[in-house]
Short mmCIF file of C-alpha atoms in Angstrom, two decimals:
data_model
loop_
_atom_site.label_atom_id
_atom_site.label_comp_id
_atom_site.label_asym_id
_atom_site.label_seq_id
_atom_site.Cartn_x
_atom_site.Cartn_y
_atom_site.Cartn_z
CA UNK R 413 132.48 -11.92 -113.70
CA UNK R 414 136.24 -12.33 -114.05
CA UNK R 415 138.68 -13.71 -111.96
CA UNK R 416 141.24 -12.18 -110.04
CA UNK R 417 145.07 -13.68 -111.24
CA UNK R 418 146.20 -14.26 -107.28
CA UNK R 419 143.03 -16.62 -107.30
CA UNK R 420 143.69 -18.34 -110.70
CA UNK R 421 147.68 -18.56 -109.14
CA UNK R 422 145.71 -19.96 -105.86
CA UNK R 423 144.45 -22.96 -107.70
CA UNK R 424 147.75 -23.61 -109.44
CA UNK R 425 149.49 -23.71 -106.18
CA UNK R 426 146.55 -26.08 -104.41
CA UNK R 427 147.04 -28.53 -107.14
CA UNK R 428 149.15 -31.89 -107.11
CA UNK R 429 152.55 -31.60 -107.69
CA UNK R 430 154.63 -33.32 -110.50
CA UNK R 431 153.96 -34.37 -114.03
CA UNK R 432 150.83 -36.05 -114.22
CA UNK R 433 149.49 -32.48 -114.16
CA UNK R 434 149.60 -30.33 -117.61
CA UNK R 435 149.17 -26.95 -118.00
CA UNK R 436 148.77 -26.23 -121.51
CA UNK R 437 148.68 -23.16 -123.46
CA UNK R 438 147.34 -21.54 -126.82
CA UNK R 439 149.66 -18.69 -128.03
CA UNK R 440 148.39 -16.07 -129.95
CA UNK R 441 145.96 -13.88 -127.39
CA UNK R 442 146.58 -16.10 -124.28
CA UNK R 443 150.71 -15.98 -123.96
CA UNK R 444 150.85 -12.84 -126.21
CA UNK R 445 148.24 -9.74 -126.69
CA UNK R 446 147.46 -10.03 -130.07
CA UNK R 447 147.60 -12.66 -133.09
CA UNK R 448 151.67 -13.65 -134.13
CA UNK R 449 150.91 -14.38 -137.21
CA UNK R 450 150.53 -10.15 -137.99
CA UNK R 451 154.14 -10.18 -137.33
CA UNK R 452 155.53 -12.47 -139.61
CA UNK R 453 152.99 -10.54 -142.88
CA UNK R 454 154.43 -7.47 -141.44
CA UNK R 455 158.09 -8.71 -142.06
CA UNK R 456 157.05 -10.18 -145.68
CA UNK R 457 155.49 -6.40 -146.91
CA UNK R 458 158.63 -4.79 -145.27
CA UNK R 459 160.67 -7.28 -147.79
CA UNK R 460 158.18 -6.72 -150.47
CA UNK R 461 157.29 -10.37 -150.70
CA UNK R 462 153.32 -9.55 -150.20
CA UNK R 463 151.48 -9.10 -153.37
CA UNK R 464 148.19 -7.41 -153.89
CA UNK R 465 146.33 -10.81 -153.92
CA UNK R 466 147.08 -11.88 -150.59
CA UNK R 467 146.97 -8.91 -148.93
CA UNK R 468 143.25 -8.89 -150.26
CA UNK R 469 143.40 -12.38 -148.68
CA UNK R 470 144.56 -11.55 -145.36
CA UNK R 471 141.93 -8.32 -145.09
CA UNK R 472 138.86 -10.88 -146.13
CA UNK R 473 140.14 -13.13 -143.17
CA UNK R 474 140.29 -10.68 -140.46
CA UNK R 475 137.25 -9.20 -141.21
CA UNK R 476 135.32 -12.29 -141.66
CA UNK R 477 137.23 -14.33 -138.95
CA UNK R 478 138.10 -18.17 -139.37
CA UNK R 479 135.51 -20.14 -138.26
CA UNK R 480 134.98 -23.52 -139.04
CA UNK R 481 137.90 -26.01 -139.85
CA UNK R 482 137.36 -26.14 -143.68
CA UNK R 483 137.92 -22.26 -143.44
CA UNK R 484 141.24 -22.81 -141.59
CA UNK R 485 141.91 -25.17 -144.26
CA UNK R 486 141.49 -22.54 -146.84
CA UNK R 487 143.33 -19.77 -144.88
CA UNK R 488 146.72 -22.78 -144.23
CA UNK R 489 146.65 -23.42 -148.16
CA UNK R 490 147.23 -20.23 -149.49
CA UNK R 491 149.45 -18.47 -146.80
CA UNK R 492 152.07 -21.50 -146.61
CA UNK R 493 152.10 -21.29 -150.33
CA UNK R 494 154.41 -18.01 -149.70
CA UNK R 495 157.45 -20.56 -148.09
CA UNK R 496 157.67 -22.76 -150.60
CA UNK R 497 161.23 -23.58 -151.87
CA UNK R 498 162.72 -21.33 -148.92
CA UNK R 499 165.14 -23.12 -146.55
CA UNK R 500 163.96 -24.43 -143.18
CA UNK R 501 167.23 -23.04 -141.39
CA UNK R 502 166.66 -19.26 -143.03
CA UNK R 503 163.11 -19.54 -141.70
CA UNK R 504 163.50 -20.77 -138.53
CA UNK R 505 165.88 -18.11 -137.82
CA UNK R 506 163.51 -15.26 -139.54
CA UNK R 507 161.18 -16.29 -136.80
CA UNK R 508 163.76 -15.79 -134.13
CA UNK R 509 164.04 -12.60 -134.91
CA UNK R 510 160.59 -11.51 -135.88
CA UNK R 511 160.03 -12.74 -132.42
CA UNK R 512 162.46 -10.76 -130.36
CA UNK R 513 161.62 -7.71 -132.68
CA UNK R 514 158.34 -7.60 -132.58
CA UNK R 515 156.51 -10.38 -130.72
CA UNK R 516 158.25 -10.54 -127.30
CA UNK R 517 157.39 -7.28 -126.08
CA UNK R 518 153.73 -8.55 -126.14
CA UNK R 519 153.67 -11.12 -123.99
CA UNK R 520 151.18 -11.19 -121.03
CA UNK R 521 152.86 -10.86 -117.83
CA UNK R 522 149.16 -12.75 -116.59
CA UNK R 523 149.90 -15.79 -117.90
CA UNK R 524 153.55 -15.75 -118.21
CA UNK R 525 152.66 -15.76 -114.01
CA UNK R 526 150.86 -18.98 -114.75
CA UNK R 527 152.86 -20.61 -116.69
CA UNK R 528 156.15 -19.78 -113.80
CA UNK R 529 153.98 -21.10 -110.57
CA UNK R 530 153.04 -24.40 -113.25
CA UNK R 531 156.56 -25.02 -113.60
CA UNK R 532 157.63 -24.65 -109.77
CA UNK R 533 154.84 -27.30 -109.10
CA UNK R 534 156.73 -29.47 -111.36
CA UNK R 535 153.37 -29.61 -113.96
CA UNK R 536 154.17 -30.94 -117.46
CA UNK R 537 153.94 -27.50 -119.51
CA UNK R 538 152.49 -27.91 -122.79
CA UNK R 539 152.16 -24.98 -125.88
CA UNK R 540 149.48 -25.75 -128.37
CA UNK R 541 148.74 -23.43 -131.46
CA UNK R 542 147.37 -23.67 -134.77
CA UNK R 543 150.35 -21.27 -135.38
CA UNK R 544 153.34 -22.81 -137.37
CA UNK R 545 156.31 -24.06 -136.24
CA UNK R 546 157.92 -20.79 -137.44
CA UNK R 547 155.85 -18.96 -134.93
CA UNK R 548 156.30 -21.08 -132.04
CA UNK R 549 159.92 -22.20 -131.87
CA UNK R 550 161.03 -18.67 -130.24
CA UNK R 551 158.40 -18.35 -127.91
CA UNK R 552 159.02 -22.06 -126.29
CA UNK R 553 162.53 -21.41 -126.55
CA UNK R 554 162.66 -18.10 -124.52
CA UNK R 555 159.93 -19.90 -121.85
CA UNK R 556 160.95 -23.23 -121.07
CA UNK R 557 158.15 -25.03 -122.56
CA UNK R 558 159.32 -28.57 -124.04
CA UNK R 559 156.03 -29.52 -124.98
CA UNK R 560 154.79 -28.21 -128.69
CA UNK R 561 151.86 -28.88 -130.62
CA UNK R 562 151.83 -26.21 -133.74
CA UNK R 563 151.47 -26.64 -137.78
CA UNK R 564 153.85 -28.05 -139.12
CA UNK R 565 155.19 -27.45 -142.51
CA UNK R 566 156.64 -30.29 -145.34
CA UNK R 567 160.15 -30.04 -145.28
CA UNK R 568 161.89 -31.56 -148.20
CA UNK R 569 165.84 -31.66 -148.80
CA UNK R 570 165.78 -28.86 -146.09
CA UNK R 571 163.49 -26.89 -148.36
CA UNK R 572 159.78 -26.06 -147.80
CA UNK R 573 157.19 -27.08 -149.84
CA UNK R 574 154.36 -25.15 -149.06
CA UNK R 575 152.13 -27.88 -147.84
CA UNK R 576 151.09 -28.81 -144.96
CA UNK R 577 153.16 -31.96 -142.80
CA UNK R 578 149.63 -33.52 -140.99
CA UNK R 579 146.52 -32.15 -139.89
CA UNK R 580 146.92 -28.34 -138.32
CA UNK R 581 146.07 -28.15 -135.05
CA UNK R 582 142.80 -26.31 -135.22
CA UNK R 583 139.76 -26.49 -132.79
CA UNK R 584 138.77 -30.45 -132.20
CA UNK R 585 141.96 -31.65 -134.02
CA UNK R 586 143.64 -29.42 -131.60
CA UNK R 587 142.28 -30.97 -128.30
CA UNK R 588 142.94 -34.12 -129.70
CA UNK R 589 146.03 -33.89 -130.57
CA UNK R 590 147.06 -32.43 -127.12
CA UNK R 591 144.92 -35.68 -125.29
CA UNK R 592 147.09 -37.61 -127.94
CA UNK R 593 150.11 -36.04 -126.19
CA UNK R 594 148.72 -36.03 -122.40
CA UNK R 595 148.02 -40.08 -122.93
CA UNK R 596 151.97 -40.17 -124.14
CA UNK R 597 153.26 -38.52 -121.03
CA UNK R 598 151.15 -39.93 -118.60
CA UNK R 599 149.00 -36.57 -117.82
CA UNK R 600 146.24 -37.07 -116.31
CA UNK R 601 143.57 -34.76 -118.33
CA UNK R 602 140.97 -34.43 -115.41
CA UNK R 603 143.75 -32.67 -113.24
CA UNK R 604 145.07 -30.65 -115.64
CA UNK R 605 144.44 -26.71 -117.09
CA UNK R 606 144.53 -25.27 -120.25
CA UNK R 607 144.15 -21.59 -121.34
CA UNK R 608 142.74 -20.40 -124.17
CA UNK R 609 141.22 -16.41 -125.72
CA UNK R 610 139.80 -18.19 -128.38
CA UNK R 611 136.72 -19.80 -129.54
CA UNK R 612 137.55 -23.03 -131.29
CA UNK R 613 139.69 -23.89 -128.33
CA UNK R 614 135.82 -24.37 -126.80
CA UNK R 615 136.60 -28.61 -126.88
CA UNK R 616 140.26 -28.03 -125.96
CA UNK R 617 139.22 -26.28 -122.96
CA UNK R 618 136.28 -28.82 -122.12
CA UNK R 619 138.82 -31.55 -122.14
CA UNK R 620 140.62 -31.05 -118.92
CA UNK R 621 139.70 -30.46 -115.15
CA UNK R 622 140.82 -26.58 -114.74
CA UNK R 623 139.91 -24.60 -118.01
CA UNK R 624 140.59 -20.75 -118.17
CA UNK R 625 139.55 -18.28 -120.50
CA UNK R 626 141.95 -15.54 -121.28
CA UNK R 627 140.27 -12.53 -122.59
CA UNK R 628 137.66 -14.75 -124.57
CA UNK R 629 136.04 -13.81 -127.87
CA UNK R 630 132.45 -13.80 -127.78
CA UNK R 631 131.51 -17.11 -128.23
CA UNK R 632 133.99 -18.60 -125.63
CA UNK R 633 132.97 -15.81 -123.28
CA UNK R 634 129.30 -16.98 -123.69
CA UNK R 635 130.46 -20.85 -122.40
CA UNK R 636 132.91 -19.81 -120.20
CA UNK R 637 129.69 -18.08 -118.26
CA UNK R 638 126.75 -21.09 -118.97
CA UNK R 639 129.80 -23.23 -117.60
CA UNK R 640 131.47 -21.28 -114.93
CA UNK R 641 134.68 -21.67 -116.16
CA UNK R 642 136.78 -18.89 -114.87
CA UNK R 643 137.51 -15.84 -117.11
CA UNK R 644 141.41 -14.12 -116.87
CA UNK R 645 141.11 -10.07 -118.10
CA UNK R 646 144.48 -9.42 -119.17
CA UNK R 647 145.45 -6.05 -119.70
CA UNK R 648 146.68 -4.68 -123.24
CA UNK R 649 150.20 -5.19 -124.29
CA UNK R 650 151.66 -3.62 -127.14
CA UNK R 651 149.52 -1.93 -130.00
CA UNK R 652 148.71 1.23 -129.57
CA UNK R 653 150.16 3.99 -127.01
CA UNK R 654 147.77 7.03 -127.09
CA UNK R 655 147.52 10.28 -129.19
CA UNK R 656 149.08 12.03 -126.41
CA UNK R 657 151.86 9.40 -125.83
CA UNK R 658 154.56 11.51 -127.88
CA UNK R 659 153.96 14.41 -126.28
CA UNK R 660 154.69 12.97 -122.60
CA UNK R 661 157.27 10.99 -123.70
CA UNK R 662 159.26 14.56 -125.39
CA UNK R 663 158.02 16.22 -121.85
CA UNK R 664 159.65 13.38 -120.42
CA UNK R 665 163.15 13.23 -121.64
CA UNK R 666 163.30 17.25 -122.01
CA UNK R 667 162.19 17.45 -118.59
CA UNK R 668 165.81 15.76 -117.35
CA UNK R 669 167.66 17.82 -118.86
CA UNK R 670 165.69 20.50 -117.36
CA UNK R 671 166.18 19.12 -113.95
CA UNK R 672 169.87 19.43 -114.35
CA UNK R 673 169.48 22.72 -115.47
CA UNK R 674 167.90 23.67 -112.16
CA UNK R 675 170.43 21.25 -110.21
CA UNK R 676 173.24 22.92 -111.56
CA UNK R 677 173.10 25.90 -108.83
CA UNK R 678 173.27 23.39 -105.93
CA UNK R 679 176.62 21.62 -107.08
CA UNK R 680 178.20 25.51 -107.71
CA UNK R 681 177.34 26.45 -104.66
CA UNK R 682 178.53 23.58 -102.63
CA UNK R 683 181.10 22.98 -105.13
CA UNK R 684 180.28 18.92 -105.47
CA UNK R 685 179.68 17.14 -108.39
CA UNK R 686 178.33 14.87 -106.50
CA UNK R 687 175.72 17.43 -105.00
CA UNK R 688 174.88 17.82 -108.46
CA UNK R 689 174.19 14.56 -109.52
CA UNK R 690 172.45 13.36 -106.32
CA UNK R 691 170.45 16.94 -107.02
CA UNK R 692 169.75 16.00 -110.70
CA UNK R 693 168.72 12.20 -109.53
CA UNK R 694 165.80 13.23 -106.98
CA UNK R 695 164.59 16.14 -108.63
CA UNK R 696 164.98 15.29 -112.32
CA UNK R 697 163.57 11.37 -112.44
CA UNK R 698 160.57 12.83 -110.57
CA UNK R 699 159.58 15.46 -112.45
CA UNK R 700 160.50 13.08 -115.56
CA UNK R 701 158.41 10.10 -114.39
CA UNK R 702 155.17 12.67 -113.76
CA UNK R 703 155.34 14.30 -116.89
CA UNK R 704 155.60 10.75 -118.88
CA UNK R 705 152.44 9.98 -116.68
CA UNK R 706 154.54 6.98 -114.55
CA UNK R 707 153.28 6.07 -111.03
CA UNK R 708 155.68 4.38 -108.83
CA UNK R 709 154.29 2.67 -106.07
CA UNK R 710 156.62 0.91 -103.43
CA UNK R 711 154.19 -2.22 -102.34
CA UNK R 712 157.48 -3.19 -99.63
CA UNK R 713 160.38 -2.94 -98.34
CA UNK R 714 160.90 0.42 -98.92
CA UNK R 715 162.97 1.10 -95.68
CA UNK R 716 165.56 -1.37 -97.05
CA UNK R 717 166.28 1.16 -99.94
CA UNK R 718 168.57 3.60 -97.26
CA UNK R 719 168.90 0.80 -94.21
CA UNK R 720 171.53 -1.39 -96.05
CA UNK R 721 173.70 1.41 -97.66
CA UNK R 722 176.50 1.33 -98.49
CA UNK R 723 175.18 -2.07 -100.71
CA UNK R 724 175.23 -3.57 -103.99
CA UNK R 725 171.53 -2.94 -105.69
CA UNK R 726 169.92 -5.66 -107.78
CA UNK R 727 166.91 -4.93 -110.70
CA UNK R 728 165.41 -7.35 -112.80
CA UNK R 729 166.11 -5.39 -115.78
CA UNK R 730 163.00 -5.11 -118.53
CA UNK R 731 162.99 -1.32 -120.34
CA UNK R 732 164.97 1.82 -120.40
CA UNK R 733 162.05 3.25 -117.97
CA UNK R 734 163.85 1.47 -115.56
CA UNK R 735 166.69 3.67 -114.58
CA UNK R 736 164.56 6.35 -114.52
CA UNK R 737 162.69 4.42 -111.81
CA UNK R 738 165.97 3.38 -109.88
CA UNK R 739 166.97 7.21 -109.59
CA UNK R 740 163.65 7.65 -108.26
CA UNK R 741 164.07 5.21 -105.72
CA UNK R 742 167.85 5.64 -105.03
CA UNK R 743 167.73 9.74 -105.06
CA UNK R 744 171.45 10.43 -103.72
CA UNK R 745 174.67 8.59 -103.14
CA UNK R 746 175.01 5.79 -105.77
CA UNK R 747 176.12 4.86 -109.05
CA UNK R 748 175.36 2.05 -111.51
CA UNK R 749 177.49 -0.49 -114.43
CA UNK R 750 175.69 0.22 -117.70
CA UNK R 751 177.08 -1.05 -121.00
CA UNK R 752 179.26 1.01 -123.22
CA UNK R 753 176.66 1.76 -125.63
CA UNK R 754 175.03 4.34 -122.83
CA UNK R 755 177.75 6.45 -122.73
CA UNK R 756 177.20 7.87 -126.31
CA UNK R 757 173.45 8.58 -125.35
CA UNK R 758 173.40 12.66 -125.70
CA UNK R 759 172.91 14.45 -122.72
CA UNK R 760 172.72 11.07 -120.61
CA UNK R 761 175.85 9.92 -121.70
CA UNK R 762 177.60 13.00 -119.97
CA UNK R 763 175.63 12.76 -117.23
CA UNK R 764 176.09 9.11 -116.53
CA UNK R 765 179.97 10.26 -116.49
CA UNK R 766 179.52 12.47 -113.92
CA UNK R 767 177.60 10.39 -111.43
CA UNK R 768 180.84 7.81 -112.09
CA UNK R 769 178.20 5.18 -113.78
CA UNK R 770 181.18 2.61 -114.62
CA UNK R 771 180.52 1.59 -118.59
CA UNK R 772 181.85 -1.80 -119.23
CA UNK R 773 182.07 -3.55 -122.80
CA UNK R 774 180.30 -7.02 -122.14
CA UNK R 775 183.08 -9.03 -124.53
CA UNK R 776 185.65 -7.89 -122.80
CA UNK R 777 186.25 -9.20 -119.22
CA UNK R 778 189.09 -7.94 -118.57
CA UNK R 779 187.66 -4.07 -119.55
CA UNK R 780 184.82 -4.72 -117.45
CA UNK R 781 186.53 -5.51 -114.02
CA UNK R 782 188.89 -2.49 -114.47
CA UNK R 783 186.01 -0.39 -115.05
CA UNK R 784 184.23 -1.43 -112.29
CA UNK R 785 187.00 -0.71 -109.76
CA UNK R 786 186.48 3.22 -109.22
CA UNK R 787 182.79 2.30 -108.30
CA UNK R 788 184.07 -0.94 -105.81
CA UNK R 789 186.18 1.69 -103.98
CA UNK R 790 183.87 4.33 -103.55
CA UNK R 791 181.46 2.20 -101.61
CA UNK R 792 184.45 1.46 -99.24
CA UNK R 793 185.42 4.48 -99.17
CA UNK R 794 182.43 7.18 -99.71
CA UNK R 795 179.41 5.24 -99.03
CA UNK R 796 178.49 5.04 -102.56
CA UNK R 797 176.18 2.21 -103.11
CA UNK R 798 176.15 0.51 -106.56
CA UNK R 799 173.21 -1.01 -109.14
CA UNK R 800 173.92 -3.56 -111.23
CA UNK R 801 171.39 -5.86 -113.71
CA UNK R 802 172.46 -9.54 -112.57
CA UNK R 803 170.93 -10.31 -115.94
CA UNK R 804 173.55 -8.30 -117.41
CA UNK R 805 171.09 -7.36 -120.45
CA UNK R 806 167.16 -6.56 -120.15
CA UNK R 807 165.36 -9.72 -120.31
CA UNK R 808 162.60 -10.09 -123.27
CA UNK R 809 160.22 -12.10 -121.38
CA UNK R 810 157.63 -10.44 -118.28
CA UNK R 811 160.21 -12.83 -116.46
CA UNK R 812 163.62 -13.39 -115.21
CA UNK R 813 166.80 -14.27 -117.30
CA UNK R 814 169.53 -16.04 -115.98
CA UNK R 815 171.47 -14.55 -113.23
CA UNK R 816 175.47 -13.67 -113.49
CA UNK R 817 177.42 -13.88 -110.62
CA UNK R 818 179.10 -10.65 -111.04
CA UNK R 819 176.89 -8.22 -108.89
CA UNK R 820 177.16 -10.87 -105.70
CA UNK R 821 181.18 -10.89 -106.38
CA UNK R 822 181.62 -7.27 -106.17
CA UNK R 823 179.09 -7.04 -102.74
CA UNK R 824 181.65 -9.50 -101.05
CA UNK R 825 184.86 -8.07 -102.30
CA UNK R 826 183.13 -4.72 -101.05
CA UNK R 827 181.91 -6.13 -97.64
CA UNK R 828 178.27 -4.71 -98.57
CA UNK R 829 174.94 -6.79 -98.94
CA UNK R 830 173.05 -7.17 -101.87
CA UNK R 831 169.47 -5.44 -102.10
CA UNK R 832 167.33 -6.73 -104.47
CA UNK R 833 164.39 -4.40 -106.53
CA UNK R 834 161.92 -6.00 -108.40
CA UNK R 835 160.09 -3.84 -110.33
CA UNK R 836 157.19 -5.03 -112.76
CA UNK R 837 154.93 -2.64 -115.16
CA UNK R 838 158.21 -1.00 -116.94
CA UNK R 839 158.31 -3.45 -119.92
CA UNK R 840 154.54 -2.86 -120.78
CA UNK R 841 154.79 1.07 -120.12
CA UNK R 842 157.96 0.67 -122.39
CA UNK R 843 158.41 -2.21 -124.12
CA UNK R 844 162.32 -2.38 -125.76
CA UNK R 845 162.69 -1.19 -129.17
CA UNK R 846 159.74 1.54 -128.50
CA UNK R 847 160.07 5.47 -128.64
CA UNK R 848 157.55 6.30 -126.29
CA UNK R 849 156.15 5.40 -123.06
CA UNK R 850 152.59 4.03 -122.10
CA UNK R 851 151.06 6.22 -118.70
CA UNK R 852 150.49 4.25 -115.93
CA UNK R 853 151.83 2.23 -112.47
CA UNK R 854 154.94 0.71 -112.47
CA UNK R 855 154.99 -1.26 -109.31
CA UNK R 856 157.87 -2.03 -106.97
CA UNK R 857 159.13 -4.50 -103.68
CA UNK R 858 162.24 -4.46 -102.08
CA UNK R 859 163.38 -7.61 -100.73
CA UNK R 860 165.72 -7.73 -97.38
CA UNK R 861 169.12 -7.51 -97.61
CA UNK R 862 171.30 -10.42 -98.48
CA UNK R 863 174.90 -10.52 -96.47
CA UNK R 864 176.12 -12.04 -99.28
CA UNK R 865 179.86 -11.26 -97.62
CA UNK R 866 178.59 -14.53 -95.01
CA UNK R 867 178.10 -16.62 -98.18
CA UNK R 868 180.34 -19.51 -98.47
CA UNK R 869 182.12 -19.81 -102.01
CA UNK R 870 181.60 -23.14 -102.60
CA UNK R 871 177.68 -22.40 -102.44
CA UNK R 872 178.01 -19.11 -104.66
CA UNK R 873 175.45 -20.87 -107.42
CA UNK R 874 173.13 -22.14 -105.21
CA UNK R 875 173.05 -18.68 -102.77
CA UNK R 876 172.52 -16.61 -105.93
CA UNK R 877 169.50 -19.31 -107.22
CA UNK R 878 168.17 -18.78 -104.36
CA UNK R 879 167.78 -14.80 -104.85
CA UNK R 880 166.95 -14.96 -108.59
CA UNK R 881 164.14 -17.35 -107.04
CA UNK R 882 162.99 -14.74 -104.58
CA UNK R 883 162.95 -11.90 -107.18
CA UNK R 884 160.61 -14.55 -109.12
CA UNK R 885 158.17 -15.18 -106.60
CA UNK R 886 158.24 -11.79 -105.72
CA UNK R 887 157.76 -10.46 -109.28
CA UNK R 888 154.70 -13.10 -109.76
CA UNK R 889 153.31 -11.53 -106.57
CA UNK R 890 153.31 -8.24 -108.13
CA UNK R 891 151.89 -8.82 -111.44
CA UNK R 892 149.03 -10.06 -109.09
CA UNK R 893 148.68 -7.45 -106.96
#
């Protein structure tokens, strides 16, 4: 039997606030589908620094497994070996960027939920791995997590020596080094959770109050049921797409242009481009989104997508699926700020031009506000309601980036509330830096407006906090659902 993430977020939210309460979490399988370490071999055969012995290596090891710490030992030795006399600084940042290449698209919305309701109940947030430093730095970095326990490597003169700094953090070394860190910071072990896929995290796991499982290998699935510890199914993120994947993504894209095509008439006719575009948006992101094999399903809210108009339109901004998804929503009478890259996309571009999507160039503030005036008067003076990303890029986590104040600016020089969408399943259907979509639901609430025109300047930061931290709670919500 597994159990359902709104009751795993149920005992989070039940516990005692503050501190003395860790939540602690492995890495590779629990935060992210899949084993980070992949990644960074990847990287060294795409440089050519993987030679025919270690590969060998590496294939013995995920066939047989590592199983016992002697064998983890073994494994440490030989791969660190491959760092030795590089500089700490050139690695650290290799691992920055193997991580938003590669790694972040892969993390699991599940526990990233967790891990956000842990840190609004104040809980000391902890990330233990046998990984290396190298692996982890990123992923703490990019979710808040001061706490690190990971292998680290001996640094010499800045250099790397290929040898291990202390005992890895592997199975009962692990869980004591994390009590080790709990007895430090005053965490009270017997209140606290830990999550774990794997099974020598078995005595990590038995060491606080509220163990988890998160999509357990065999053996920790077998004491996770003689225990009754609960068991968290996350679903697949990253990997593979499908053998038909291709296909509906090529029946997706062609399928806009088609919808123009058939759009085109309309706008004649009345003789509107506008007719044309709001044509193209409804009938055109439909057809798109069914031939990719997308499922949008409106949970909320969904009268505040026409009630509010003329407004200012908020996403939290994950994948290029979602503008498809915002024209699906939307359908007529609005226009969008997209970065000056988007304007060069073929076929897009020009349509994006047409629907007056205002392209701004992110270094240059001055640039931005000018292009963003057309678009400020036609929602005084047409109705036209605008979307902007508050996050002003997509975010790399399942989560929230930090909010700019731009969006909230324009809605009160406008006189027009801000409407927020949160939207959650378009960065696993298409993760960023990936051709071709995934089928599936991508699932959507739209929060109340916000007369953000009422707002008193002095309280701008806190008034837009507030928002990001309904989007959050919302988002959490819907990853749940």
């Amino acid at each position: 039997m597994t159990t359902p993430l709104h009751t795993l977020l149920d005992r989070v939210r039940s516990a005692p606030d503050g501190p003395t309460v860790g939540a602690i979490f492995d890495y590779d399988g629990t935060l992210i589908d899949g084993f980070s370490g992949l990644s960074f071999i990847r990287d060294r055969f795409k440089r050519r620094q993987l030679g025919p012995t270690e590969a060998a290596r590496i294939a013995q090891a995920a066939i047989r497994g590592v199983r016992t710490p002697e064998e983890f030992a073994e494994f440490l030795d030989w791969s660190l070996r491959a760092y030795h006399g590089r500089g700490i600084e050139e690695l650290r940042e290799m691992g920055r960027e193997i991580f938003d290449d590669d790694i972040a698209m892969r993390l699991r919305p599940e526990t990233w939920a967790l891990l956000e309701v842990h840190r609004a109940k104040g809980h000391t947030l902890v990330l233990a791995s046998s990984g290396t430093s190298l692996q982890l730095e990123a992923i703490a970095d990019a979710t808040g997590i001061e706490h690190v326990i990971a292998t680290q490597m001996e640094v010499v003169d800045g250099r790397v020596t290929g040898k291990l700094a202390h005992q890895a953090p592997w199975g009962p070394f692990k869980a004591a080094q994390v009590t080790e860190l709990a007895t430090g910071l005053g965490v009270d072990m017997d209140q606290s959770f830990a999550y774990s896929d794997g099974d020598e995290d078995i005595p990590l796991l038995a060491a606080v109050g509220n163990p988890t499982a998160v999509n357990p290998r065999p053996e920790l699935r077998r004491e996770a049921r003689q225990k009754k510890w609960p068991v968290l199914e996350g679903a697949p993120v990253g990997g593979s797409f499908g053998v038909t994947a291709p296909a509906r993504t090529a029946a997706m894209l062609s399928s806009f242009a088609g919808g123009a095509a058939l759009a085109g008439p309309i706008g004649l006719l009345r003789r509107s481009g506008r007719a044309f575009v709001d044509t193209t948006i409804g009938l055109a992101s439909g057809l798109s989104l069914n031939l990719g094999g997308v499922d949008v399903q409106v949970l909320g809210g969904a009268e505040y997508l026409t009630s509010a108009r003329p407004c200012v339109f908020i996403f939290n901004h994950r994948s290029n699926l979602d503008a498809f998804v915002l024209m699906n929503l939307l359908q007529k009478d609005v226009t969008a700020v997209a970065k000056q890259e988007v304007a060069d996309l073929p076929g897009f571009g020009q349509f994006f031009r047409m629907a007056d999507v205002a392209f701004i160039d992110r270094s240059d503030s001055t640039q931005a506000r000018q292009a963003i005036q057309p678009a400020i008067d036609k929602m005084t003076t047409e109705g036209v309601s605008l979307v902007m990303a508050p996050e002003g890029t997509r975010w790399r986590t399942p989560g929230l980036g930090p909010f700019k104040k731009g969006a909230f600016h324009i809605a009160r020089q406008a006189g027009v509330p801000v409407v927020p969408i949160v939207m959650s399943g378009n960065g696993e259907l298409l993760p960023p830096g990936t051709p071709v979509v995934r089928s599936g639901t991508v699932k959507v609430e739209v929060l109340p407006p916000v007369d953000v025109p009422s707002w008193d300047l002095q309280a701008m930061d806190e008034c837009v906090e507030q928002v990001r931290s309904d989007m959050l709670h919302t988002l959490i919500e819907l990853i749940a659902a």
